[in-house]
Amino acid sequence: MASPPGDGDRDGSPAESRSVVCGRCGIRSAEPPPLTWTCSVEHGVRRHFCEACARENLRAIEGRLDSDWW
Ligand SMILES: [Zn+2]
């Protein structure tokens, strides 16, 4: 348990990098987010979605649609 669960690339975010925000409803969670959260990368930007939103967005994510249309 010496090292944190690295995900390969450090995104160099400023102060708030220790929390994640749902890209849809805006709910916040500590880093790392629960396994029920979904992470997707759109236009090179990592976005997280909470369990409820992820479920609704699953089709959109699989359809490779941008989340901007919501
Ligand atoms: Zn949400």
mmCIF file of C-alpha atoms and ligand atoms in Angstrom:
data_model
loop_
_atom_site.group_PDB
_atom_site.id
_atom_site.type_symbol
_atom_site.label_atom_id
_atom_site.label_comp_id
_atom_site.label_asym_id
_atom_site.label_seq_id
_atom_site.Cartn_x
_atom_site.Cartn_y
_atom_site.Cartn_z
ATOM 1 C CA MET A 1 0.000 0.000 0.000
ATOM 2 C CA ALA A 2 2.979 2.287 -0.404
ATOM 3 C CA SER A 3 2.068 3.779 -3.734
ATOM 4 C CA PRO A 4 -1.273 5.238 -4.773
ATOM 5 C CA PRO A 5 -3.211 3.609 -7.590
ATOM 6 C CA GLY A 6 -1.572 5.347 -10.488
ATOM 7 C CA ASP A 7 -3.427 5.409 -13.744
ATOM 8 C CA GLY A 8 -0.406 5.905 -15.924
ATOM 9 C CA ASP A 9 -0.725 9.543 -16.846
ATOM 10 C CA ARG A 10 -0.691 12.358 -14.383
ATOM 11 C CA ASP A 11 -2.977 15.086 -15.598
ATOM 12 C CA GLY A 12 -1.207 17.802 -13.696
ATOM 13 C CA SER A 13 -4.422 19.331 -12.465
ATOM 14 C CA PRO A 14 -4.182 22.130 -9.931
ATOM 15 C CA ALA A 15 -5.410 22.027 -6.373
ATOM 16 C CA GLU A 16 -8.618 20.130 -6.932
ATOM 17 C CA SER A 17 -7.022 17.093 -8.473
ATOM 18 C CA ARG A 18 -7.837 15.167 -5.324
ATOM 19 C CA SER A 19 -11.509 15.183 -6.081
ATOM 20 C CA VAL A 20 -13.559 14.222 -9.071
ATOM 21 C CA VAL A 21 -16.734 15.854 -10.254
ATOM 22 C CA CYS A 22 -19.479 14.168 -12.168
ATOM 23 C CA GLY A 23 -19.478 15.691 -15.630
ATOM 24 C CA ARG A 24 -23.217 15.618 -15.758
ATOM 25 C CA CYS A 25 -24.849 16.292 -12.404
ATOM 26 C CA GLY A 26 -21.847 17.879 -10.722
ATOM 27 C CA ILE A 27 -21.728 15.669 -7.642
ATOM 28 C CA ARG A 28 -18.270 15.453 -6.139
ATOM 29 C CA SER A 29 -16.333 12.483 -4.887
ATOM 30 C CA ALA A 30 -12.947 12.005 -3.359
ATOM 31 C CA GLU A 31 -10.153 10.673 -5.538
ATOM 32 C CA PRO A 32 -10.195 7.962 -6.587
ATOM 33 C CA PRO A 33 -13.881 7.790 -7.415
ATOM 34 C CA PRO A 34 -15.881 4.677 -6.524
ATOM 35 C CA LEU A 35 -15.759 1.785 -8.918
ATOM 36 C CA THR A 36 -19.318 2.567 -9.832
ATOM 37 C CA TRP A 37 -18.183 5.778 -11.415
ATOM 38 C CA THR A 38 -17.298 5.857 -15.064
ATOM 39 C CA CYS A 39 -14.356 7.598 -16.600
ATOM 40 C CA SER A 40 -14.324 8.624 -20.205
ATOM 41 C CA VAL A 41 -11.940 10.737 -22.214
ATOM 42 C CA GLU A 42 -13.410 13.193 -24.633
ATOM 43 C CA HIS A 43 -11.300 15.572 -26.680
ATOM 44 C CA GLY A 44 -8.373 14.663 -24.483
ATOM 45 C CA VAL A 45 -10.202 15.699 -21.345
ATOM 46 C CA ARG A 46 -10.935 13.128 -18.725
ATOM 47 C CA ARG A 47 -14.461 13.221 -17.441
ATOM 48 C CA HIS A 48 -16.092 11.255 -14.691
ATOM 49 C CA PHE A 49 -19.697 10.305 -14.259
ATOM 50 C CA CYS A 50 -21.392 9.086 -11.117
ATOM 51 C CA GLU A 51 -23.183 5.795 -10.995
ATOM 52 C CA ALA A 52 -26.585 7.188 -11.868
ATOM 53 C CA CYS A 53 -25.328 9.335 -14.702
ATOM 54 C CA ALA A 54 -22.994 6.674 -15.995
ATOM 55 C CA ARG A 55 -25.877 4.300 -16.339
ATOM 56 C CA GLU A 56 -27.811 6.792 -18.386
ATOM 57 C CA ASN A 57 -24.799 7.765 -20.389
ATOM 58 C CA LEU A 58 -23.662 4.293 -21.175
ATOM 59 C CA ARG A 59 -25.366 4.335 -24.506
ATOM 60 C CA ALA A 60 -23.876 7.690 -25.359
ATOM 61 C CA ILE A 61 -20.414 6.583 -24.346
ATOM 62 C CA GLU A 62 -20.692 3.424 -26.344
ATOM 63 C CA GLY A 63 -21.995 5.486 -29.227
ATOM 64 C CA ARG A 64 -18.891 7.636 -28.972
ATOM 65 C CA LEU A 65 -20.976 10.753 -28.671
ATOM 66 C CA ASP A 66 -19.717 13.863 -26.982
ATOM 67 C CA SER A 67 -21.373 14.724 -23.720
ATOM 68 C CA ASP A 68 -21.908 18.294 -24.808
ATOM 69 C CA TRP A 69 -25.241 17.525 -26.324
ATOM 70 C CA TRP A 70 -26.912 16.698 -23.025
HETATM 71 ZN ZN ZN B 1 -23.858 12.390 -11.930
#
